[in-house]
Coordinates of C-alpha atoms in Angstrom, one line a residue:
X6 CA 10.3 -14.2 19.7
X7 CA 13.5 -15.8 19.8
X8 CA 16.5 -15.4 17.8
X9 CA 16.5 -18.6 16.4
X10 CA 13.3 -17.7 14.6
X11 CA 14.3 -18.8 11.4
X12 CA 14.3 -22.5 11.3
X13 CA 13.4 -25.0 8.6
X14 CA 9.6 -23.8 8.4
X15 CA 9.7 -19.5 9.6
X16 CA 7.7 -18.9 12.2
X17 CA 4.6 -16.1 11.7
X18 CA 6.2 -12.9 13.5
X19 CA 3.3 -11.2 15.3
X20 CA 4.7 -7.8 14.6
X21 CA 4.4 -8.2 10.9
X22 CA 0.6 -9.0 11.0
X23 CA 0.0 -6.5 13.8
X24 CA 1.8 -3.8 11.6
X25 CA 0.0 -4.9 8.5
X26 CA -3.0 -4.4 10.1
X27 CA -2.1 -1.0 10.5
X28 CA -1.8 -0.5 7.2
X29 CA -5.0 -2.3 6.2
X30 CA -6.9 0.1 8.7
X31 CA -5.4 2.7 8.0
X32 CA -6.1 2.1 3.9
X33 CA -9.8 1.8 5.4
X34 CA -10.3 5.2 7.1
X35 CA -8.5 7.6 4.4
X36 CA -10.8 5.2 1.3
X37 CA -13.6 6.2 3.5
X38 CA -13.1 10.0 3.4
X39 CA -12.6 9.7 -0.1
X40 CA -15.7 8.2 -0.4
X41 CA -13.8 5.0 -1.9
X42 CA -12.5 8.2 -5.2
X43 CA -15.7 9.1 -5.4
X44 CA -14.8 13.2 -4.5
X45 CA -17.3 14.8 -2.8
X46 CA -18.1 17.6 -0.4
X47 CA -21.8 18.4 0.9
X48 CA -22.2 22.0 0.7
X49 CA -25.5 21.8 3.0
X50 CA -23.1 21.1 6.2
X51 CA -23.3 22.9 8.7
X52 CA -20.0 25.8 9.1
X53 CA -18.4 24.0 12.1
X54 CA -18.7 20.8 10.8
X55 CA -16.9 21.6 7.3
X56 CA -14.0 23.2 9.5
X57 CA -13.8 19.7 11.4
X58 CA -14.1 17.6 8.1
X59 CA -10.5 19.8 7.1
X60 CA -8.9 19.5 10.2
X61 CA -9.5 15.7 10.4
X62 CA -8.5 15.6 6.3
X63 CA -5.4 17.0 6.8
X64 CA -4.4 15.6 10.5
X65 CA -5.3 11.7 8.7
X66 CA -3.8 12.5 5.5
X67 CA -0.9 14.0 6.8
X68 CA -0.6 10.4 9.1
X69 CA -1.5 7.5 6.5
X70 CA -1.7 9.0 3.1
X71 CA 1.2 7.9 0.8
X72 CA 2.8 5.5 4.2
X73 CA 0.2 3.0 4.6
X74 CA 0.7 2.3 1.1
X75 CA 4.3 2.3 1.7
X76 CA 4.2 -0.2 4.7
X77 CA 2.0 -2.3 2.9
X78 CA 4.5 -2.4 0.0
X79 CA 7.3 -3.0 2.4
X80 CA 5.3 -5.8 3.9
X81 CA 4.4 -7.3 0.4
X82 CA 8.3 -7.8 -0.4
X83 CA 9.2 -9.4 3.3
X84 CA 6.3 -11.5 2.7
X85 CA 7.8 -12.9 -0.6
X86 CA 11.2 -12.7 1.1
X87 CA 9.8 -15.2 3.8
X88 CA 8.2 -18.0 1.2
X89 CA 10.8 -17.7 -0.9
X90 CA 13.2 -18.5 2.0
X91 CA 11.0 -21.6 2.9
X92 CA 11.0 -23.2 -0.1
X93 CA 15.0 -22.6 -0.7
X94 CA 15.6 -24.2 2.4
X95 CA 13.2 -27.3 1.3
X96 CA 15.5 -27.2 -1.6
X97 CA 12.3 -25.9 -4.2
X98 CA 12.7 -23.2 -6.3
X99 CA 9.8 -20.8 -5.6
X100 CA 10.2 -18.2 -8.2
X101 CA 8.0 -19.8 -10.6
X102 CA 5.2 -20.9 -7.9
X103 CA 5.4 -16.9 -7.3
X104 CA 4.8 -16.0 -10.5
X105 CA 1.6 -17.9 -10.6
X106 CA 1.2 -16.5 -7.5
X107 CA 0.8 -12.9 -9.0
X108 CA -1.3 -14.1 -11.5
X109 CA -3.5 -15.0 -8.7
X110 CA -3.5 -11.6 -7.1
X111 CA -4.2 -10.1 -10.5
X112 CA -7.5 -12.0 -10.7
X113 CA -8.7 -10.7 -7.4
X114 CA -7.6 -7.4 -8.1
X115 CA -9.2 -7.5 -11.5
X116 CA -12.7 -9.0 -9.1
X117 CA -11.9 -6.0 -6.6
X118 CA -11.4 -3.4 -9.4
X119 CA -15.8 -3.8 -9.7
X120 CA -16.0 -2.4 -6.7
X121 CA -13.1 -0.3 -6.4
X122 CA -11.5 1.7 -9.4
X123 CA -8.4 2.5 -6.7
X124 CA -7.4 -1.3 -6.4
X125 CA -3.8 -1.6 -5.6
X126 CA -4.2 -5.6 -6.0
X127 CA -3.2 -5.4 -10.0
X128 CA -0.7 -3.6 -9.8
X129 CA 1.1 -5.5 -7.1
X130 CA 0.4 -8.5 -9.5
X131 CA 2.5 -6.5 -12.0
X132 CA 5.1 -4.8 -10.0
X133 CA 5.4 -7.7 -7.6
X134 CA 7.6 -9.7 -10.8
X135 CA 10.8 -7.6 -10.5
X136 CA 11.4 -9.6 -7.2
X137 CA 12.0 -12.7 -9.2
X138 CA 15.2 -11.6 -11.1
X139 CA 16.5 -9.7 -7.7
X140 CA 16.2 -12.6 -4.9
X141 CA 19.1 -14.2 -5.7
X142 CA 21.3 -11.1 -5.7
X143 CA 23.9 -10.0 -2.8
X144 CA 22.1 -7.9 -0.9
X145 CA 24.3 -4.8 -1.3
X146 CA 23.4 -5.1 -5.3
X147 CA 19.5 -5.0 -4.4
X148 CA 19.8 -2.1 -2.0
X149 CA 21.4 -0.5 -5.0
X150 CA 18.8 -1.4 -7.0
X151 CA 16.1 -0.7 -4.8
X152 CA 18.0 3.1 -3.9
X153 CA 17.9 4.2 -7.7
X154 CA 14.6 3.6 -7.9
X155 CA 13.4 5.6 -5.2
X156 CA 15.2 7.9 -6.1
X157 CA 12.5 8.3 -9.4
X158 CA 14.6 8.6 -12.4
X159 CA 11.9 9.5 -15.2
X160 CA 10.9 12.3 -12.2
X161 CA 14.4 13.6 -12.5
X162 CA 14.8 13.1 -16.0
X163 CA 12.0 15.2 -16.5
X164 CA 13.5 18.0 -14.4
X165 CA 16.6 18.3 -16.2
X166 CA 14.7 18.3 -19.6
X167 CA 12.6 21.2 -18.1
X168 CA 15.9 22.9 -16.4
X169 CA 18.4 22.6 -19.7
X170 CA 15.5 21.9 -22.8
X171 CA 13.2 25.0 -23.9
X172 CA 11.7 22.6 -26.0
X173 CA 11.1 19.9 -24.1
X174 CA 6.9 19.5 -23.3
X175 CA 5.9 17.4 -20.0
X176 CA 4.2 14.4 -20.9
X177 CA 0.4 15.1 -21.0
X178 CA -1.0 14.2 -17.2
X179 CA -3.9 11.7 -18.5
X180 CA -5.3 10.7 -14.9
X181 CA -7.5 13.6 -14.4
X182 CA -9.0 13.5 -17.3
X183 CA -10.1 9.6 -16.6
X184 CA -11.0 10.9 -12.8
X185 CA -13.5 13.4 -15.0
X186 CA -14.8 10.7 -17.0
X187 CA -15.6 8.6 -13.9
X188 CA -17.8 11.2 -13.1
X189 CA -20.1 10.5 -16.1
X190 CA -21.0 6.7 -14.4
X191 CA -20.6 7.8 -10.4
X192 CA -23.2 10.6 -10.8
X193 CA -25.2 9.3 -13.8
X194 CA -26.2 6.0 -13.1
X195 CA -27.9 3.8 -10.0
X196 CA -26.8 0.1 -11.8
X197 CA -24.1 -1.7 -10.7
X198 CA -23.3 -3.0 -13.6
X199 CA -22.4 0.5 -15.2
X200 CA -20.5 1.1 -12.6
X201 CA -18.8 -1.8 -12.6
X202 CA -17.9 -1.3 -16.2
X203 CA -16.4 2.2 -15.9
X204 CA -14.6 0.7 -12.7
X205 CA -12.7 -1.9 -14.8
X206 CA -12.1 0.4 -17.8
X207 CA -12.3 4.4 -16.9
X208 CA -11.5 3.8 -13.4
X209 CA -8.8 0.9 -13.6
X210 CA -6.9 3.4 -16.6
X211 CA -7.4 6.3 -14.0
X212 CA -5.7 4.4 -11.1
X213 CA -2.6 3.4 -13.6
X214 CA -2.2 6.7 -14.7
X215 CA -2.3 8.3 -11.5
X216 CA 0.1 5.5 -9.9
X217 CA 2.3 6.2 -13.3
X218 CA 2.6 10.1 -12.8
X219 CA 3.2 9.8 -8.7
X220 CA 5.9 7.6 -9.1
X221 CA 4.7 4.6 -7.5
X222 CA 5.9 2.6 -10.4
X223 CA 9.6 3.3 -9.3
X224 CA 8.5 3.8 -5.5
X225 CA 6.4 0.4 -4.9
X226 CA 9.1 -2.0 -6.4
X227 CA 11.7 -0.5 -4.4
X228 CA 9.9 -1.1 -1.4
X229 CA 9.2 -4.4 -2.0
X230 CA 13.0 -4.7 -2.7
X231 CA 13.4 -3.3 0.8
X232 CA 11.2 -5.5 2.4
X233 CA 13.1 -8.2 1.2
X234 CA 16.2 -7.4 2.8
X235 CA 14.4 -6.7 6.0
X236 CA 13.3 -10.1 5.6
X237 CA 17.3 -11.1 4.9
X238 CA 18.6 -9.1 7.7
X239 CA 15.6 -9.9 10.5
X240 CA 15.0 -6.6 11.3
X241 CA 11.4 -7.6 12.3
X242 CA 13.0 -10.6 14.2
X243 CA 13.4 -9.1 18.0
X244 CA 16.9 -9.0 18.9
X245 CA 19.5 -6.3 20.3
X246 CA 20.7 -5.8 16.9
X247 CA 17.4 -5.3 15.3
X248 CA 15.6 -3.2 18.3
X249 CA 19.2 -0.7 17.9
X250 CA 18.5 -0.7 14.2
X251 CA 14.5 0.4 14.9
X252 CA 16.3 3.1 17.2
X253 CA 18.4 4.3 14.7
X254 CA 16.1 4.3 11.8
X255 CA 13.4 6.2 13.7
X256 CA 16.2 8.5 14.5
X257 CA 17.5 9.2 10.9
X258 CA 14.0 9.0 9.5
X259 CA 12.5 12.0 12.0
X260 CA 15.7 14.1 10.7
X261 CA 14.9 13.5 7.1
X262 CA 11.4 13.6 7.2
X263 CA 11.7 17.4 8.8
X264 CA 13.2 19.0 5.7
X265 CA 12.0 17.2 3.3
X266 CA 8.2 18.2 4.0
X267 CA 9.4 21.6 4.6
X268 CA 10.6 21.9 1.3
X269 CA 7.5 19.8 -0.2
X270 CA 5.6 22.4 1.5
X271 CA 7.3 25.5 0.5
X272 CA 8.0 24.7 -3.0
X273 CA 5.3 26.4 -5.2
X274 CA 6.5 29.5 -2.8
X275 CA 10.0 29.2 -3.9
X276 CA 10.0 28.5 -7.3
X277 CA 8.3 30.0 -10.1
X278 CA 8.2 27.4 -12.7
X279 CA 5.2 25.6 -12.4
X280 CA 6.7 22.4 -14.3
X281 CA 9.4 22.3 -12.4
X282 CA 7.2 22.8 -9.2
X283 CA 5.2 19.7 -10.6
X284 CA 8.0 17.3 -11.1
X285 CA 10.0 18.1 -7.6
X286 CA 6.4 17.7 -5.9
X287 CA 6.4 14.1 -6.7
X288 CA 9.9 13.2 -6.0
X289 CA 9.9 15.0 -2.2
X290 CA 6.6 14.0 -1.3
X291 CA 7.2 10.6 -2.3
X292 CA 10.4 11.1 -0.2
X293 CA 9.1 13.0 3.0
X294 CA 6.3 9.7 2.6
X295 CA 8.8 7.0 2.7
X296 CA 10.8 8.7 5.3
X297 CA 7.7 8.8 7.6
X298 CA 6.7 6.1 7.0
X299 CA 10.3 4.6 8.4
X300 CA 8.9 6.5 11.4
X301 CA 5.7 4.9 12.0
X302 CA 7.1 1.3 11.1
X303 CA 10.1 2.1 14.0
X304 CA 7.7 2.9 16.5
X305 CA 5.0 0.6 15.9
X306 CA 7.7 -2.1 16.5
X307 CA 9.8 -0.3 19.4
X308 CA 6.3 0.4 21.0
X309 CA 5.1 -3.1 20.2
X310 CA 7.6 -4.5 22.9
X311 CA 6.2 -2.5 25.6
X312 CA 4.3 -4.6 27.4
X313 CA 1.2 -2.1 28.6
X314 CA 1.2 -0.9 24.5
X315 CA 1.5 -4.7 23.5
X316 CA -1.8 -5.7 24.9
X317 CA -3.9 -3.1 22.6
X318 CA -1.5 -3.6 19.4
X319 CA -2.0 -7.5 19.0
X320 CA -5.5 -6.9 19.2
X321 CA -4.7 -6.1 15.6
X322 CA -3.2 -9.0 14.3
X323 CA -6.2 -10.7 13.2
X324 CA -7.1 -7.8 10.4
X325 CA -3.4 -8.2 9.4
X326 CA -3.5 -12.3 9.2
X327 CA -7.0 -11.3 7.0
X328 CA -5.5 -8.8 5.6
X329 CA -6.6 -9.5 1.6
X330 CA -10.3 -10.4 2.6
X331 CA -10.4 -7.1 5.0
X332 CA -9.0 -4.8 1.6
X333 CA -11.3 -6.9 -0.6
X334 CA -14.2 -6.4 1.9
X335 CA -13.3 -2.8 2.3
X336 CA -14.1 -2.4 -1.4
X337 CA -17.4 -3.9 -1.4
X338 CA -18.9 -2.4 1.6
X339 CA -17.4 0.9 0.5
X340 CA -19.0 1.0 -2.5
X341 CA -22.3 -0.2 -1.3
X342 CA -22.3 2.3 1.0
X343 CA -21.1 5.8 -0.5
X344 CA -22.2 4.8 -4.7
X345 CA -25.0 5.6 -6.3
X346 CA -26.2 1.7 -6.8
X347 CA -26.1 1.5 -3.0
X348 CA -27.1 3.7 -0.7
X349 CA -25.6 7.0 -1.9
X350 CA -23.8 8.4 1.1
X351 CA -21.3 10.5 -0.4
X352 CA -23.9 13.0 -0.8
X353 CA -24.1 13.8 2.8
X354 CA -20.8 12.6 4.2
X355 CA -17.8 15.0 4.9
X356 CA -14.6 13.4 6.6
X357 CA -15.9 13.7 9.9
X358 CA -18.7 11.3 9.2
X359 CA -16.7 9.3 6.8
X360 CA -14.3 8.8 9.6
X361 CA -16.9 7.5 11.7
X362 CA -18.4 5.3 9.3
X363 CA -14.6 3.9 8.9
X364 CA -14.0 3.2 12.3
X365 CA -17.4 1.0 12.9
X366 CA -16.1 -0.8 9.7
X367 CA -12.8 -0.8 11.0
X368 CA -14.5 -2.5 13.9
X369 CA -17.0 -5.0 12.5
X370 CA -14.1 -6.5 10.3
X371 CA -11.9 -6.6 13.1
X372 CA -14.9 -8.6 15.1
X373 CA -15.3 -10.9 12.1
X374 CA -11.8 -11.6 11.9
X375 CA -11.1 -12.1 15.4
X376 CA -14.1 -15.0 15.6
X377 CA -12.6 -16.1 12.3
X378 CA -9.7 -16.8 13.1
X379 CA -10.8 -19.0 16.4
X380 CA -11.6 -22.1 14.0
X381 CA -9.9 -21.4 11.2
X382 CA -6.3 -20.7 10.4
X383 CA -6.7 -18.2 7.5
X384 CA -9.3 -15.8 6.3
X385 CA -11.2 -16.9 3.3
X386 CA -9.4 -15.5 0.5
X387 CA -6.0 -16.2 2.2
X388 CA -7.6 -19.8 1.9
X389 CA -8.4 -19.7 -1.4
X390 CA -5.1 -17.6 -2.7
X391 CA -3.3 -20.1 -0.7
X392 CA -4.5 -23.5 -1.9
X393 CA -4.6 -21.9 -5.3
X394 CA -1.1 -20.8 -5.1
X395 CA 0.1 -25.0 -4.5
X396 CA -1.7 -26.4 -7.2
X397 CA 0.2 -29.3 -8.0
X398 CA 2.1 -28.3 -11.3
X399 CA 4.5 -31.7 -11.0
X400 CA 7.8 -31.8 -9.7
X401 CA 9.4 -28.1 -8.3
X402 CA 12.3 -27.2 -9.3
X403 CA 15.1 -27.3 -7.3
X404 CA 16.1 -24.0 -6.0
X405 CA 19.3 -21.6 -6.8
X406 CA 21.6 -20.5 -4.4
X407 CA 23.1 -17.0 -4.8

């Protein structure tokens, strides 16, 4: 792509769908070992199966778990970063369009949540808002912005309380006792309807609550802050200056990453204190996540301009371009397949055949978005999102420089 990229109207930058896609396949293979959070391990395996269901748990957790969420939330805030930057440069104003926008998302995730508890869709829709007061800030102010909150401040707040308070009491971790109650509708009933009803009330609350205690309410809007400056700076816009700052992030990011999970590793071995064990947890394994993640989105774009690696990596661009009806999809074969109202399958499946049942749907989306795609220029829900998103609200208003 040239360096002129951004004119008037910006160009789609293959590398952006292509990683996306990434993401959006990886999402599918770990949901799929997790039998979509419905926990399960058959105990009637066989021995040498169970000891490959753990190596390939570990080797694909290890990979995608906590980073595919991570590009995906980078992506989410250069995608803003790019219609935002349209519209300014059409002299609109798109903050407002965005945040009916969300609202948007929030319906399909609230649609998706029937089929999947785990839906990141809503809280995107929520999160996705603190753009709007940040896009028209000097950069250096947002990667301020965007570095505190990585950082995870009610994380370290509660480590100081622990550290310097005797009487300070962790708050309460409410997540696993929702996950429990899920367990009442995933194992008790064959109805859909039941299911969907825990979904969008046990389920959703155990999702937030989970999200809330791991941090990603501090870690997702940073990324999408991140994103945005990618977007600012062109980093996914090929160039000398962006391919040397791939180089040196992959670099930096290898060399962080290394102690980081050391030290995530080796923490309940090093300290006593199981609160305090707790709270660093989350702040280093959110780190050592984000860090490698920086290493898979460095290569993935320094690899994607080798020309032998090129020719397999576009292949995914389609499943990236579809990205929200592959994810929404995802959720409604998933749950067909491994619930109780479908056909049950988290009974007999470990990882290994959870993995295999991921890839041939892995596959079979990225068939049906490939023909898709042929004769039409968006998937169906990026259809309907889009036209939904330009319903004609009168006159737009005129946008604000920085």
């Amino acid at each position: 792509m040239s360096e002129n990229a951004f004119s008037l109207k910006t160009p789609r930058i293959e590398v952006i769908d292509a990683l996306r896609g990434l993401a959006i396949m990886a999402i599918m293979l770990l949901h799929n070992l997790e039998h979509f959070d419905f926990y399960y391990l058959p105990e009637y395996l066989p021995e040498p199966i169970k000891v490959l269901d753990k190596i390939i748990w570990d080797t694909l957790f290890f990979l995608f778990a906590g980073k595919s969420y991570a590009i995906f939330s980078l992506l989410f805030g250069f995608s803003f970063f790019i219609q935002y930057d349209n519209q300014r440069k059409k002299g609109n104003d798109f903050r407002w369009r965005y945040v009916w926008r969300l609202a948007i998302l929030f319906v399909f995730g609230l649609v998706n949540t029937l089929f999947f508890s785990g839906d990141i869709l809503m809280m995107y829709a929520v999160l996705g808002l603190i753009l709007i007061p940040v896009c028209n800030l000097n950069t250096k102010y947002v990667l301020i912005i965007a570095t505190f909150l990585l950082m995870l401040p009610m994380e370290w707040f509660n480590f100081f309380n622990i550290l310097f308070n005797p009487d300070y009491i962790l708050p309460a971790n409410r997540s696993n006792a929702y996950y429990g109650d899920m367990y009442t509708y995933l194992t008790g009933s064959n109805s859909f309807v039941d299911h969907a009803v825990g979904n969008i009330s046990i389920g959703r609350w155990a999702s937030v609550f989970w999200s809330w205690e791991n941090g990603r309410f501090f870690q997702a809007p940073a990324l999408f802050m991140f994103g945005m400056i990618a977007g600012r700076k062109q980093l996914f816009v090929i160039s000398e200056a962006s391919i040397a700052f791939w180089k040196k992030a992959l670099l930096y990011a290898i060399i962080l990453f290394i102690p980081l999970f050391a030290f995530k590793t080796y923490l309940p071995v090093l300290i006593a204190n199981k609160d305090i064990v707790n709270s660093l947890l989350i702040i280093f394994t959110s780190w050592s996540n984000v860090s490698f993640m920086v290493v898979l989105v460095s290569t993935f774009v320094l690899l994607y301009q080798k020309e032998a690696i090129n020719k397999v990596l576009i292949k995914l661009i389609p499943f990236g371009k579809m990205s929200l009806t592959s994810y929404f999809s995802q959720s409604i074969l998933g749950s067909f397949i491994y619930y109780r109202f479908g056909l049950g399958l988290y009974q007999y499946t470990g990882a290994t055949f959870g993995l295999i049942i991921g890839i041939i749907l892995f596959l079979l989306q990225l068939g049906f978005c490939t023909w898709w795609l042929k004769t039409h220029k968006q998937g169906p829900l990026e259809y309907i999102w889009h036209k939904a998103t330009w319903i004609s609200f009168g006159k737009e208003k005129k946008a604000v420089t920085a």
